[in-house]
Tab-separated table of C-alpha atoms and ligand atoms in Angstrom:
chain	number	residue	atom	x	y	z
A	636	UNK	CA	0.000	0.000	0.000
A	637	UNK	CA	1.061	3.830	-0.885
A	638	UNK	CA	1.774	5.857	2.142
A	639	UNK	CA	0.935	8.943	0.184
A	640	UNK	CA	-2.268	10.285	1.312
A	641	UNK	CA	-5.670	9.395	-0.208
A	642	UNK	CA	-7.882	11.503	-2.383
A	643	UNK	CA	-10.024	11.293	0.529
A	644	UNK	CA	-7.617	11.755	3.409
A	645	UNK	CA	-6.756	14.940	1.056
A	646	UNK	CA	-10.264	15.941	0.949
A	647	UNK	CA	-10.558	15.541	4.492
A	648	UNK	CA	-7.435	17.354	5.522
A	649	UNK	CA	-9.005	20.814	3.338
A	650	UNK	CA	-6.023	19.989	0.552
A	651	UNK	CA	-8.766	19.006	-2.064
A	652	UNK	CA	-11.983	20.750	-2.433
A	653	UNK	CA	-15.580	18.402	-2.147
A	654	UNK	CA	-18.757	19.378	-1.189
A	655	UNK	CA	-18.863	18.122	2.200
A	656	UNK	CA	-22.191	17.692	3.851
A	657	UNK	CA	-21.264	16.103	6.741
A	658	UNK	CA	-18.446	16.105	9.380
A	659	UNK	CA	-17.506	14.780	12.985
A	660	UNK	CA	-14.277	13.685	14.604
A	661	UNK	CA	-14.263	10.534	13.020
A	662	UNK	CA	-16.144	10.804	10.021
A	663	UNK	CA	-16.726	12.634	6.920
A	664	UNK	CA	-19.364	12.688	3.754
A	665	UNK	CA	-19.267	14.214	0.317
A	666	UNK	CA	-20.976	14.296	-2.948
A	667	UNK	CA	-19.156	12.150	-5.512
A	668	UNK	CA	-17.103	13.685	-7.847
A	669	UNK	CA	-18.824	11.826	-11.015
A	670	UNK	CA	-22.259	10.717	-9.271
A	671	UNK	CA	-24.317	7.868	-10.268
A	672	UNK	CA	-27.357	9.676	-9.867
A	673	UNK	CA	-28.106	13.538	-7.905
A	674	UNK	CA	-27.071	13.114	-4.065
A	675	UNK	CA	-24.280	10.253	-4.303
A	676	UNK	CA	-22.585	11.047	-1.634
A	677	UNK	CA	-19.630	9.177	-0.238
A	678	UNK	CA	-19.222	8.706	3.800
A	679	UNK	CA	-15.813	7.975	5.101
A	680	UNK	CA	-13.804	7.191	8.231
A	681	UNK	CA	-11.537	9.747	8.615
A	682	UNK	CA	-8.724	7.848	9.079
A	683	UNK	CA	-7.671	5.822	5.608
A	684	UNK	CA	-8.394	2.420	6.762
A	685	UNK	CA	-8.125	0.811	3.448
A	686	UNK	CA	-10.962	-2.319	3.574
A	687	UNK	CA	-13.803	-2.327	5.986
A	688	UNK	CA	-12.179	-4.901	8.040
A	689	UNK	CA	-9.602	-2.420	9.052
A	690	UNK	CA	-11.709	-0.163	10.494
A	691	UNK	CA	-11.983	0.109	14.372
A	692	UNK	CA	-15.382	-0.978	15.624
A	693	UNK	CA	-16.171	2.414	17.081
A	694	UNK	CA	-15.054	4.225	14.157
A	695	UNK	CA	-17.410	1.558	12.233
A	696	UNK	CA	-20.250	2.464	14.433
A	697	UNK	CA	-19.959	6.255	13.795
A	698	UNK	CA	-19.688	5.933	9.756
A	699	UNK	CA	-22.756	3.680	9.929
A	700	UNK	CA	-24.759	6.058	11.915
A	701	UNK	CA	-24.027	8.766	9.273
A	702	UNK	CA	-24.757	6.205	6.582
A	703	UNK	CA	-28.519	6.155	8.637
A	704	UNK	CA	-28.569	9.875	9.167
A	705	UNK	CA	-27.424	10.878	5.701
A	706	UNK	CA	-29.622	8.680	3.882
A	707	UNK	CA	-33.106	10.560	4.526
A	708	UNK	CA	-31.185	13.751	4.473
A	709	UNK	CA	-30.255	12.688	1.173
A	710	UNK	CA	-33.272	11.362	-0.166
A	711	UNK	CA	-35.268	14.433	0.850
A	712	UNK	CA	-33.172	17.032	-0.818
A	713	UNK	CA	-32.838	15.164	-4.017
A	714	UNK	CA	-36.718	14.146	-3.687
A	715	UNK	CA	-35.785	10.489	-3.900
A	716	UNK	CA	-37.806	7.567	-4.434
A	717	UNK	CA	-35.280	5.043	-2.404
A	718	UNK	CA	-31.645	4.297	-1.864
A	719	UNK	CA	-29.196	1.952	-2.588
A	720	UNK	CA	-25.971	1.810	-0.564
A	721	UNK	CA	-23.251	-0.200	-1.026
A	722	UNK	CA	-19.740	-0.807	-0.263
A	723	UNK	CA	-16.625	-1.745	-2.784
A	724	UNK	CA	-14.780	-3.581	-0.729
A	725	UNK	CA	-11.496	-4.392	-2.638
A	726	UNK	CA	-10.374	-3.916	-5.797
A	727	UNK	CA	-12.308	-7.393	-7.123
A	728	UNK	CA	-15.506	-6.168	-6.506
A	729	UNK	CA	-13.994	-2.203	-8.055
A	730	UNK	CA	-12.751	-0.645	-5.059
A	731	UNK	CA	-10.648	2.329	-6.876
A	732	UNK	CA	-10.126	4.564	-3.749
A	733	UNK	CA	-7.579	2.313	-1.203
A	734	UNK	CA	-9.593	4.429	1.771
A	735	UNK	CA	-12.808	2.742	2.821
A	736	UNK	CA	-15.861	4.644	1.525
A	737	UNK	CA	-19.600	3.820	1.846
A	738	UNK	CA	-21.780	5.188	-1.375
A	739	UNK	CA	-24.892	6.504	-0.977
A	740	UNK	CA	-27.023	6.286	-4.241
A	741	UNK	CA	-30.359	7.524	-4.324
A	742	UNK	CA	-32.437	6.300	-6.847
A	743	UNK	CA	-35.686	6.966	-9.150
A	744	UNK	CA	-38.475	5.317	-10.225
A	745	UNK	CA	-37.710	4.110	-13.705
A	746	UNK	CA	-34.133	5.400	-13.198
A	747	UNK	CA	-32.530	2.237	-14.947
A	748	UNK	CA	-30.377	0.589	-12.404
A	749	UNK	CA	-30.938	-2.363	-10.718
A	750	UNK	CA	-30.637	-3.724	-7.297
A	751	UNK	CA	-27.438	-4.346	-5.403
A	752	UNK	CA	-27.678	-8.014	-7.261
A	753	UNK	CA	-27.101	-6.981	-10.313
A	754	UNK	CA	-23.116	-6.072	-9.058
A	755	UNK	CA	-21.873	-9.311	-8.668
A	756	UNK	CA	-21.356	-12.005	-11.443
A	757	UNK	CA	-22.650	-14.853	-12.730
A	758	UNK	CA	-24.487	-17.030	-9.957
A	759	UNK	CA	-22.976	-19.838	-9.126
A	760	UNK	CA	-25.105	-23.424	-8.980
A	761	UNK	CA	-24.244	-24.590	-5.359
A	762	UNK	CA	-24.970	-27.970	-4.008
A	763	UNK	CA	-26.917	-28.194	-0.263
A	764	UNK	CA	-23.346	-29.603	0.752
A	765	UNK	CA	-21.805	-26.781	-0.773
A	766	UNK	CA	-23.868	-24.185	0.804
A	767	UNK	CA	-23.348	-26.104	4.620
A	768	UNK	CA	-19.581	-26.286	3.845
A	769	UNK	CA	-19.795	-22.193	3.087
A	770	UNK	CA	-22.095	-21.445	6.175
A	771	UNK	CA	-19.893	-23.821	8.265
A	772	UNK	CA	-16.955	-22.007	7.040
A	773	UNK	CA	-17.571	-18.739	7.807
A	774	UNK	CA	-19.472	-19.212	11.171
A	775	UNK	CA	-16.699	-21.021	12.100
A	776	UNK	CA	-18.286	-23.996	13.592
B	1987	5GP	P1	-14.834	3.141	-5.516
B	1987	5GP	O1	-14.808	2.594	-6.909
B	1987	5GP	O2	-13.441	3.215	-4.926
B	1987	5GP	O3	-15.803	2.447	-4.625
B	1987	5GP	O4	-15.398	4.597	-5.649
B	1987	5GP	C1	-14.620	5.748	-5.591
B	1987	5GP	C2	-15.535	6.921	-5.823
B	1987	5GP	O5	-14.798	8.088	-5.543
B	1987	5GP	C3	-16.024	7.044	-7.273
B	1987	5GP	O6	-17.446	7.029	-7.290
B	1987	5GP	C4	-15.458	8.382	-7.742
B	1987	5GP	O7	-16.348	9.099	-8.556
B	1987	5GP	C5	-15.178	9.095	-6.431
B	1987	5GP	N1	-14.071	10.025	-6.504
B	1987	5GP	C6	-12.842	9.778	-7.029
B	1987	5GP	N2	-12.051	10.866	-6.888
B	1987	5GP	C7	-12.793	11.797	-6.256
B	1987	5GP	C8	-12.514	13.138	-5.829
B	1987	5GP	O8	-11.420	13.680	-5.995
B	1987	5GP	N3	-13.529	13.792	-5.194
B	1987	5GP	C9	-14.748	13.221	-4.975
B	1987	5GP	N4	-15.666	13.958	-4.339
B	1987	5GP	N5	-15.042	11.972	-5.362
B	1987	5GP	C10	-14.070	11.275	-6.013
Protein backbone atom coordinates (compact mmCIF):
# COMPACT_ATOMS: atom_id res chain seq x y z
CA UNK A 1 0.00 0.00 0.00
CA UNK A 2 1.06 3.83 -0.88
CA UNK A 3 1.77 5.86 2.14
CA UNK A 4 0.94 8.94 0.18
CA UNK A 5 -2.27 10.28 1.31
CA UNK A 6 -5.67 9.39 -0.21
CA UNK A 7 -7.88 11.50 -2.38
CA UNK A 8 -10.02 11.29 0.53
CA UNK A 9 -7.62 11.76 3.41
CA UNK A 10 -6.76 14.94 1.06
CA UNK A 11 -10.26 15.94 0.95
CA UNK A 12 -10.56 15.54 4.49
CA UNK A 13 -7.43 17.35 5.52
CA UNK A 14 -9.00 20.81 3.34
CA UNK A 15 -6.02 19.99 0.55
CA UNK A 16 -8.77 19.01 -2.06
CA UNK A 17 -11.98 20.75 -2.43
CA UNK A 18 -15.58 18.40 -2.15
CA UNK A 19 -18.76 19.38 -1.19
CA UNK A 20 -18.86 18.12 2.20
CA UNK A 21 -22.19 17.69 3.85
CA UNK A 22 -21.26 16.10 6.74
CA UNK A 23 -18.45 16.11 9.38
CA UNK A 24 -17.51 14.78 12.99
CA UNK A 25 -14.28 13.68 14.60
CA UNK A 26 -14.26 10.53 13.02
CA UNK A 27 -16.14 10.80 10.02
CA UNK A 28 -16.73 12.63 6.92
CA UNK A 29 -19.36 12.69 3.75
CA UNK A 30 -19.27 14.21 0.32
CA UNK A 31 -20.98 14.30 -2.95
CA UNK A 32 -19.16 12.15 -5.51
CA UNK A 33 -17.10 13.68 -7.85
CA UNK A 34 -18.82 11.83 -11.01
CA UNK A 35 -22.26 10.72 -9.27
CA UNK A 36 -24.32 7.87 -10.27
CA UNK A 37 -27.36 9.68 -9.87
CA UNK A 38 -28.11 13.54 -7.91
CA UNK A 39 -27.07 13.11 -4.07
CA UNK A 40 -24.28 10.25 -4.30
CA UNK A 41 -22.59 11.05 -1.63
CA UNK A 42 -19.63 9.18 -0.24
CA UNK A 43 -19.22 8.71 3.80
CA UNK A 44 -15.81 7.98 5.10
CA UNK A 45 -13.80 7.19 8.23
CA UNK A 46 -11.54 9.75 8.61
CA UNK A 47 -8.72 7.85 9.08
CA UNK A 48 -7.67 5.82 5.61
CA UNK A 49 -8.39 2.42 6.76
CA UNK A 50 -8.12 0.81 3.45
CA UNK A 51 -10.96 -2.32 3.57
CA UNK A 52 -13.80 -2.33 5.99
CA UNK A 53 -12.18 -4.90 8.04
CA UNK A 54 -9.60 -2.42 9.05
CA UNK A 55 -11.71 -0.16 10.49
CA UNK A 56 -11.98 0.11 14.37
CA UNK A 57 -15.38 -0.98 15.62
CA UNK A 58 -16.17 2.41 17.08
CA UNK A 59 -15.05 4.23 14.16
CA UNK A 60 -17.41 1.56 12.23
CA UNK A 61 -20.25 2.46 14.43
CA UNK A 62 -19.96 6.25 13.79
CA UNK A 63 -19.69 5.93 9.76
CA UNK A 64 -22.76 3.68 9.93
CA UNK A 65 -24.76 6.06 11.91
CA UNK A 66 -24.03 8.77 9.27
CA UNK A 67 -24.76 6.21 6.58
CA UNK A 68 -28.52 6.16 8.64
CA UNK A 69 -28.57 9.87 9.17
CA UNK A 70 -27.42 10.88 5.70
CA UNK A 71 -29.62 8.68 3.88
CA UNK A 72 -33.11 10.56 4.53
CA UNK A 73 -31.18 13.75 4.47
CA UNK A 74 -30.25 12.69 1.17
CA UNK A 75 -33.27 11.36 -0.17
CA UNK A 76 -35.27 14.43 0.85
CA UNK A 77 -33.17 17.03 -0.82
CA UNK A 78 -32.84 15.16 -4.02
CA UNK A 79 -36.72 14.15 -3.69
CA UNK A 80 -35.78 10.49 -3.90
CA UNK A 81 -37.81 7.57 -4.43
CA UNK A 82 -35.28 5.04 -2.40
CA UNK A 83 -31.65 4.30 -1.86
CA UNK A 84 -29.20 1.95 -2.59
CA UNK A 85 -25.97 1.81 -0.56
CA UNK A 86 -23.25 -0.20 -1.03
CA UNK A 87 -19.74 -0.81 -0.26
CA UNK A 88 -16.62 -1.75 -2.78
CA UNK A 89 -14.78 -3.58 -0.73
CA UNK A 90 -11.50 -4.39 -2.64
CA UNK A 91 -10.37 -3.92 -5.80
CA UNK A 92 -12.31 -7.39 -7.12
CA UNK A 93 -15.51 -6.17 -6.51
CA UNK A 94 -13.99 -2.20 -8.05
CA UNK A 95 -12.75 -0.65 -5.06
CA UNK A 96 -10.65 2.33 -6.88
CA UNK A 97 -10.13 4.56 -3.75
CA UNK A 98 -7.58 2.31 -1.20
CA UNK A 99 -9.59 4.43 1.77
CA UNK A 100 -12.81 2.74 2.82
CA UNK A 101 -15.86 4.64 1.52
CA UNK A 102 -19.60 3.82 1.85
CA UNK A 103 -21.78 5.19 -1.38
CA UNK A 104 -24.89 6.50 -0.98
CA UNK A 105 -27.02 6.29 -4.24
CA UNK A 106 -30.36 7.52 -4.32
CA UNK A 107 -32.44 6.30 -6.85
CA UNK A 108 -35.69 6.97 -9.15
CA UNK A 109 -38.48 5.32 -10.23
CA UNK A 110 -37.71 4.11 -13.70
CA UNK A 111 -34.13 5.40 -13.20
CA UNK A 112 -32.53 2.24 -14.95
CA UNK A 113 -30.38 0.59 -12.40
CA UNK A 114 -30.94 -2.36 -10.72
CA UNK A 115 -30.64 -3.72 -7.30
CA UNK A 116 -27.44 -4.35 -5.40
CA UNK A 117 -27.68 -8.01 -7.26
CA UNK A 118 -27.10 -6.98 -10.31
CA UNK A 119 -23.12 -6.07 -9.06
CA UNK A 120 -21.87 -9.31 -8.67
CA UNK A 121 -21.36 -12.01 -11.44
CA UNK A 122 -22.65 -14.85 -12.73
CA UNK A 123 -24.49 -17.03 -9.96
CA UNK A 124 -22.98 -19.84 -9.13
CA UNK A 125 -25.10 -23.42 -8.98
CA UNK A 126 -24.24 -24.59 -5.36
CA UNK A 127 -24.97 -27.97 -4.01
CA UNK A 128 -26.92 -28.19 -0.26
CA UNK A 129 -23.35 -29.60 0.75
CA UNK A 130 -21.81 -26.78 -0.77
CA UNK A 131 -23.87 -24.19 0.80
CA UNK A 132 -23.35 -26.10 4.62
CA UNK A 133 -19.58 -26.29 3.85
CA UNK A 134 -19.79 -22.19 3.09
CA UNK A 135 -22.10 -21.45 6.17
CA UNK A 136 -19.89 -23.82 8.26
CA UNK A 137 -16.96 -22.01 7.04
CA UNK A 138 -17.57 -18.74 7.81
CA UNK A 139 -19.47 -19.21 11.17
CA UNK A 140 -16.70 -21.02 12.10
CA UNK A 141 -18.29 -24.00 13.59
P1 LIG B 1 -14.83 3.14 -5.52
O1 LIG B 1 -14.81 2.59 -6.91
O2 LIG B 1 -13.44 3.22 -4.93
O3 LIG B 1 -15.80 2.45 -4.63
O4 LIG B 1 -15.40 4.60 -5.65
C1 LIG B 1 -14.62 5.75 -5.59
C2 LIG B 1 -15.53 6.92 -5.82
O5 LIG B 1 -14.80 8.09 -5.54
C3 LIG B 1 -16.02 7.04 -7.27
O6 LIG B 1 -17.45 7.03 -7.29
C4 LIG B 1 -15.46 8.38 -7.74
O7 LIG B 1 -16.35 9.10 -8.56
C5 LIG B 1 -15.18 9.10 -6.43
N1 LIG B 1 -14.07 10.02 -6.50
C6 LIG B 1 -12.84 9.78 -7.03
N2 LIG B 1 -12.05 10.87 -6.89
C7 LIG B 1 -12.79 11.80 -6.26
C8 LIG B 1 -12.51 13.14 -5.83
O8 LIG B 1 -11.42 13.68 -6.00
N3 LIG B 1 -13.53 13.79 -5.19
C9 LIG B 1 -14.75 13.22 -4.97
N4 LIG B 1 -15.67 13.96 -4.34
N5 LIG B 1 -15.04 11.97 -5.36
C10 LIG B 1 -14.07 11.27 -6.01
Amino acid sequence: MSDDPTIFEQIVAGDIPARIVYETDTVAAFLDANPLAPGHTLVVPKEPHERLEDIPDDEAAAVWAAVQELVPQIAAAVDADATTVGVNDGEAAGQEVPHAHVHIVPRFEGDGGGPIHAAAGDRPDLSEDELDGIAADISGE
